[in-house]
mmCIF file of C-alpha atoms in Angstrom:
data_model
loop_
_atom_site.group_PDB
_atom_site.id
_atom_site.type_symbol
_atom_site.label_atom_id
_atom_site.label_comp_id
_atom_site.label_asym_id
_atom_site.label_seq_id
_atom_site.Cartn_x
_atom_site.Cartn_y
_atom_site.Cartn_z
ATOM 1 C CA UNK U 1 2.796 85.633 51.428
ATOM 2 C CA UNK U 2 -0.250 84.547 53.609
ATOM 3 C CA UNK U 3 -2.340 86.699 51.348
ATOM 4 C CA UNK U 4 -0.843 84.914 48.172
ATOM 5 C CA UNK U 5 -1.594 81.462 49.694
ATOM 6 C CA UNK U 6 -5.217 82.381 50.573
ATOM 7 C CA UNK U 7 -5.737 83.794 47.237
ATOM 8 C CA UNK U 8 -4.145 80.725 45.545
ATOM 9 C CA UNK U 9 -6.343 78.350 47.736
ATOM 10 C CA UNK U 10 -9.500 80.420 46.985
ATOM 11 C CA UNK U 11 -8.667 80.077 43.172
ATOM 12 C CA UNK U 12 -8.200 76.441 43.416
ATOM 13 C CA UNK U 13 -11.433 75.956 45.294
ATOM 14 C CA UNK U 14 -13.378 77.836 42.821
ATOM 15 C CA UNK U 15 -11.797 75.963 39.926
ATOM 16 C CA UNK U 16 -12.615 72.735 41.674
ATOM 17 C CA UNK U 17 -16.290 73.884 42.141
ATOM 18 C CA UNK U 18 -16.475 74.818 38.504
ATOM 19 C CA UNK U 19 -15.285 71.575 37.429
ATOM 20 C CA UNK U 20 -17.741 69.466 39.574
ATOM 21 C CA UNK U 21 -20.611 71.882 38.539
ATOM 22 C CA UNK U 22 -19.659 71.947 35.135
ATOM 23 C CA UNK U 23 -19.219 68.272 34.792
ATOM 24 C CA UNK U 24 -22.736 67.604 35.879
ATOM 25 C CA UNK U 25 -24.383 69.998 33.606
ATOM 26 C CA UNK U 26 -25.875 68.725 30.330
ATOM 27 C CA UNK U 27 -26.782 70.943 27.315
ATOM 28 C CA UNK U 28 -29.788 70.081 25.147
ATOM 29 C CA UNK U 29 -28.948 69.373 21.376
ATOM 30 C CA UNK U 30 -30.068 67.343 18.391
ATOM 31 C CA UNK U 31 -28.943 66.397 15.036
ATOM 32 C CA UNK U 32 -30.523 65.006 11.787
ATOM 33 C CA UNK U 33 -29.623 62.252 9.852
ATOM 34 C CA UNK U 34 -27.620 63.024 6.636
ATOM 35 C CA UNK U 35 -29.909 63.939 3.682
ATOM 36 C CA UNK U 36 -28.068 62.797 0.518
ATOM 37 C CA UNK U 37 -29.181 64.291 -2.710
ATOM 38 C CA UNK U 38 -28.532 61.964 -5.949
ATOM 39 C CA UNK U 39 -29.009 63.500 -9.223
ATOM 40 C CA UNK U 40 -29.456 61.066 -12.245
ATOM 41 C CA UNK U 41 -29.872 61.868 -15.872
ATOM 42 C CA UNK U 42 -33.510 61.612 -17.399
ATOM 43 C CA UNK U 43 -33.771 59.373 -20.516
ATOM 44 C CA UNK U 44 -35.842 58.523 -23.439
ATOM 45 C CA UNK U 45 -35.918 54.992 -24.683
ATOM 46 C CA UNK U 46 -37.739 53.768 -27.813
ATOM 47 C CA UNK U 47 -37.887 50.568 -29.860
ATOM 48 C CA UNK U 48 -39.364 49.924 -33.254
ATOM 49 C CA UNK U 49 -40.406 46.355 -33.935
ATOM 50 C CA UNK U 50 -42.324 44.461 -36.428
ATOM 51 C CA UNK U 51 -44.107 41.151 -35.967
ATOM 52 C CA UNK U 52 -45.065 40.413 -39.637
ATOM 53 C CA UNK U 53 -41.707 40.244 -41.187
ATOM 54 C CA UNK U 54 -39.813 42.318 -43.777
ATOM 55 C CA UNK U 55 -40.271 40.387 -47.044
ATOM 56 C CA UNK U 56 -43.602 40.221 -48.719
ATOM 57 C CA UNK U 57 -45.129 38.855 -52.007
ATOM 58 C CA UNK U 58 -47.333 41.543 -53.795
ATOM 59 C CA UNK U 59 -50.677 40.080 -55.137
ATOM 60 C CA UNK U 60 -52.745 42.770 -57.097
ATOM 61 C CA UNK U 61 -55.552 44.125 -55.163
ATOM 62 C CA UNK U 62 -54.557 42.337 -51.950
ATOM 63 C CA UNK U 63 -54.019 43.693 -48.390
ATOM 64 C CA UNK U 64 -50.611 42.925 -46.638
ATOM 65 C CA UNK U 65 -50.440 42.728 -42.772
ATOM 66 C CA UNK U 66 -47.699 45.021 -41.621
ATOM 67 C CA UNK U 67 -47.383 46.230 -38.191
ATOM 68 C CA UNK U 68 -44.259 48.363 -37.449
ATOM 69 C CA UNK U 69 -44.928 49.493 -33.881
ATOM 70 C CA UNK U 70 -42.786 52.144 -32.021
ATOM 71 C CA UNK U 71 -42.659 51.632 -28.269
ATOM 72 C CA UNK U 72 -41.720 54.408 -25.817
ATOM 73 C CA UNK U 73 -40.097 52.535 -22.877
ATOM 74 C CA UNK U 74 -41.501 52.867 -19.297
ATOM 75 C CA UNK U 75 -39.797 55.682 -17.386
ATOM 76 C CA UNK U 76 -38.983 57.748 -20.428
ATOM 77 C CA UNK U 77 -39.275 61.474 -20.070
ATOM 78 C CA UNK U 78 -42.061 63.458 -21.949
ATOM 79 C CA UNK U 79 -40.741 63.339 -25.511
ATOM 80 C CA UNK U 80 -41.620 64.024 -29.141
ATOM 81 C CA UNK U 81 -41.802 60.740 -30.971
ATOM 82 C CA UNK U 82 -40.884 60.734 -34.792
ATOM 83 C CA UNK U 83 -41.164 58.164 -37.504
ATOM 84 C CA UNK U 84 -39.439 58.417 -40.743
ATOM 85 C CA UNK U 85 -41.142 56.637 -43.686
ATOM 86 C CA UNK U 86 -38.900 56.176 -46.873
ATOM 87 C CA UNK U 87 -40.351 54.705 -49.944
ATOM 88 C CA UNK U 88 -38.344 53.762 -52.797
ATOM 89 C CA UNK U 89 -38.942 55.421 -56.264
ATOM 90 C CA UNK U 90 -42.094 54.316 -57.667
ATOM 91 C CA UNK U 91 -43.424 52.852 -54.498
ATOM 92 C CA UNK U 92 -46.777 54.535 -54.672
ATOM 93 C CA UNK U 93 -47.391 53.256 -58.173
ATOM 94 C CA UNK U 94 -47.646 49.918 -56.645
ATOM 95 C CA UNK U 95 -48.594 50.239 -53.134
ATOM 96 C CA UNK U 96 -50.828 52.235 -50.913
ATOM 97 C CA UNK U 97 -49.549 52.908 -47.457
ATOM 98 C CA UNK U 98 -51.644 55.113 -44.993
ATOM 99 C CA UNK U 99 -50.171 56.067 -41.460
ATOM 100 C CA UNK U 100 -52.274 55.861 -38.499
ATOM 101 C CA UNK U 101 -54.468 59.006 -37.643
ATOM 102 C CA UNK U 102 -52.426 59.938 -34.457
ATOM 103 C CA UNK U 103 -49.340 60.807 -36.531
ATOM 104 C CA UNK U 104 -48.926 64.220 -38.003
ATOM 105 C CA UNK U 105 -46.524 65.043 -40.839
ATOM 106 C CA UNK U 106 -43.996 67.782 -40.301
ATOM 107 C CA UNK U 107 -44.547 70.350 -43.001
ATOM 108 C CA UNK U 108 -40.944 71.171 -43.686
ATOM 109 C CA UNK U 109 -39.898 67.352 -43.894
ATOM 110 C CA UNK U 110 -42.314 65.289 -46.029
ATOM 111 C CA UNK U 111 -42.090 61.585 -44.958
ATOM 112 C CA UNK U 112 -41.451 62.462 -41.110
ATOM 113 C CA UNK U 113 -44.350 62.069 -38.857
ATOM 114 C CA UNK U 114 -44.704 63.001 -35.215
ATOM 115 C CA UNK U 115 -46.740 62.837 -32.172
ATOM 116 C CA UNK U 116 -46.280 63.985 -28.496
ATOM 117 C CA UNK U 117 -45.854 61.347 -25.634
ATOM 118 C CA UNK U 118 -46.113 62.011 -22.066
ATOM 119 C CA UNK U 119 -44.062 60.089 -19.522
ATOM 120 C CA UNK U 120 -45.657 56.920 -17.934
ATOM 121 C CA UNK U 121 -44.726 54.190 -15.912
ATOM 122 C CA UNK U 122 -45.524 51.497 -18.403
ATOM 123 C CA UNK U 123 -44.579 51.030 -22.151
ATOM 124 C CA UNK U 124 -46.544 52.988 -24.555
ATOM 125 C CA UNK U 125 -47.065 51.301 -27.946
ATOM 126 C CA UNK U 126 -47.857 53.194 -31.197
ATOM 127 C CA UNK U 127 -48.901 51.630 -34.386
ATOM 128 C CA UNK U 128 -47.233 53.308 -37.455
ATOM 129 C CA UNK U 129 -49.693 52.205 -40.043
ATOM 130 C CA UNK U 130 -53.358 52.785 -40.072
ATOM 131 C CA UNK U 131 -55.036 49.304 -39.230
ATOM 132 C CA UNK U 132 -51.567 47.875 -39.551
ATOM 133 C CA UNK U 133 -51.577 46.916 -43.297
ATOM 134 C CA UNK U 134 -50.726 48.077 -46.768
ATOM 135 C CA UNK U 135 -52.661 47.461 -50.106
ATOM 136 C CA UNK U 136 -51.278 46.384 -53.246
ATOM 137 C CA UNK U 137 -52.773 48.239 -56.205
ATOM 138 C CA UNK U 138 -54.943 46.283 -58.550
ATOM 139 C CA UNK U 139 -52.813 47.639 -61.266
ATOM 140 C CA UNK U 140 -49.588 45.798 -60.502
ATOM 141 C CA UNK U 141 -48.139 43.323 -63.097
ATOM 142 C CA UNK U 142 -45.296 41.157 -63.269
ATOM 143 C CA UNK U 143 -43.904 43.094 -66.295
ATOM 144 C CA UNK U 144 -43.946 46.401 -64.568
ATOM 145 C CA UNK U 145 -42.341 44.895 -61.510
ATOM 146 C CA UNK U 146 -39.608 43.346 -63.557
ATOM 147 C CA UNK U 147 -39.067 46.695 -65.204
ATOM 148 C CA UNK U 148 -39.076 48.743 -62.067
ATOM 149 C CA UNK U 149 -37.577 46.572 -59.531
ATOM 150 C CA UNK U 150 -39.178 45.474 -56.142
ATOM 151 C CA UNK U 151 -40.485 48.446 -54.027
ATOM 152 C CA UNK U 152 -39.220 49.087 -50.497
ATOM 153 C CA UNK U 153 -40.485 50.662 -47.467
ATOM 154 C CA UNK U 154 -38.404 51.647 -44.508
ATOM 155 C CA UNK U 155 -39.420 52.737 -41.189
ATOM 156 C CA UNK U 156 -36.957 54.669 -38.510
ATOM 157 C CA UNK U 157 -37.965 55.927 -35.368
ATOM 158 C CA UNK U 158 -36.652 58.788 -33.227
ATOM 159 C CA UNK U 159 -37.345 60.532 -29.988
ATOM 160 C CA UNK U 160 -36.470 63.745 -28.431
ATOM 161 C CA UNK U 161 -37.110 65.103 -24.987
ATOM 162 C CA UNK U 162 -40.172 67.434 -25.029
ATOM 163 C CA UNK U 163 -38.933 70.203 -22.586
ATOM 164 C CA UNK U 164 -35.863 72.164 -23.384
ATOM 165 C CA UNK U 165 -35.428 74.513 -20.389
ATOM 166 C CA UNK U 166 -37.137 77.102 -18.303
ATOM 167 C CA UNK U 167 -38.351 80.706 -18.922
ATOM 168 C CA UNK U 168 -37.466 83.711 -16.801
ATOM 169 C CA UNK U 169 -40.140 82.776 -14.245
ATOM 170 C CA UNK U 170 -38.932 79.124 -13.712
ATOM 171 C CA UNK U 171 -41.854 77.669 -16.091
ATOM 172 C CA UNK U 172 -40.840 74.709 -18.238
ATOM 173 C CA UNK U 173 -40.460 75.421 -21.968
ATOM 174 C CA UNK U 174 -40.741 73.000 -24.654
ATOM 175 C CA UNK U 175 -39.432 72.361 -28.055
ATOM 176 C CA UNK U 176 -42.257 72.548 -30.705
ATOM 177 C CA UNK U 177 -42.066 69.580 -33.191
ATOM 178 C CA UNK U 178 -40.038 71.357 -35.978
ATOM 179 C CA UNK U 179 -37.319 72.264 -33.311
ATOM 180 C CA UNK U 180 -37.202 68.829 -31.733
ATOM 181 C CA UNK U 181 -36.812 67.094 -35.246
ATOM 182 C CA UNK U 182 -33.750 69.535 -35.747
ATOM 183 C CA UNK U 183 -32.191 67.920 -32.856
ATOM 184 C CA UNK U 184 -31.925 64.667 -34.464
ATOM 185 C CA UNK U 185 -32.408 65.338 -38.327
ATOM 186 C CA UNK U 186 -30.215 62.899 -40.125
#
């Protein structure tokens, strides 16, 4: 029995020593602040504006100021920018309309023009018409207009993201203009 008491006393003393010694030990450790990842959707935003109005008088041989302008808004992703120009039947008999040199016509879609626009931190403005004007042909007469009706010219702008994914090596791939137009073709 004395042996059991001695053993129990020794175990209690060892446990007390461990508790005292363990309580005074400090472990080195560190922790970072949480790093939150937030994923947002990219966007492409455009506007089509014209400051010269939408109704004009045709005077033979005169030039009419007309400034349709497409704006790609700040923060938009790289994109293909399109403008569709729709002329009423016979429009070219009365008016001459030339697009700005920076626009290229899609070969498979006459009347649809495009350009590539890189992303930027500011708004980017693009004139649709060369020198922001159209010209009335000098052959226009009141009689011809009365018979044909008033010509109209309609502009519609579209934008499509430039990149469409990645190749097998992780390099970005892009739409070509024709494929991009197919994404929005009305």
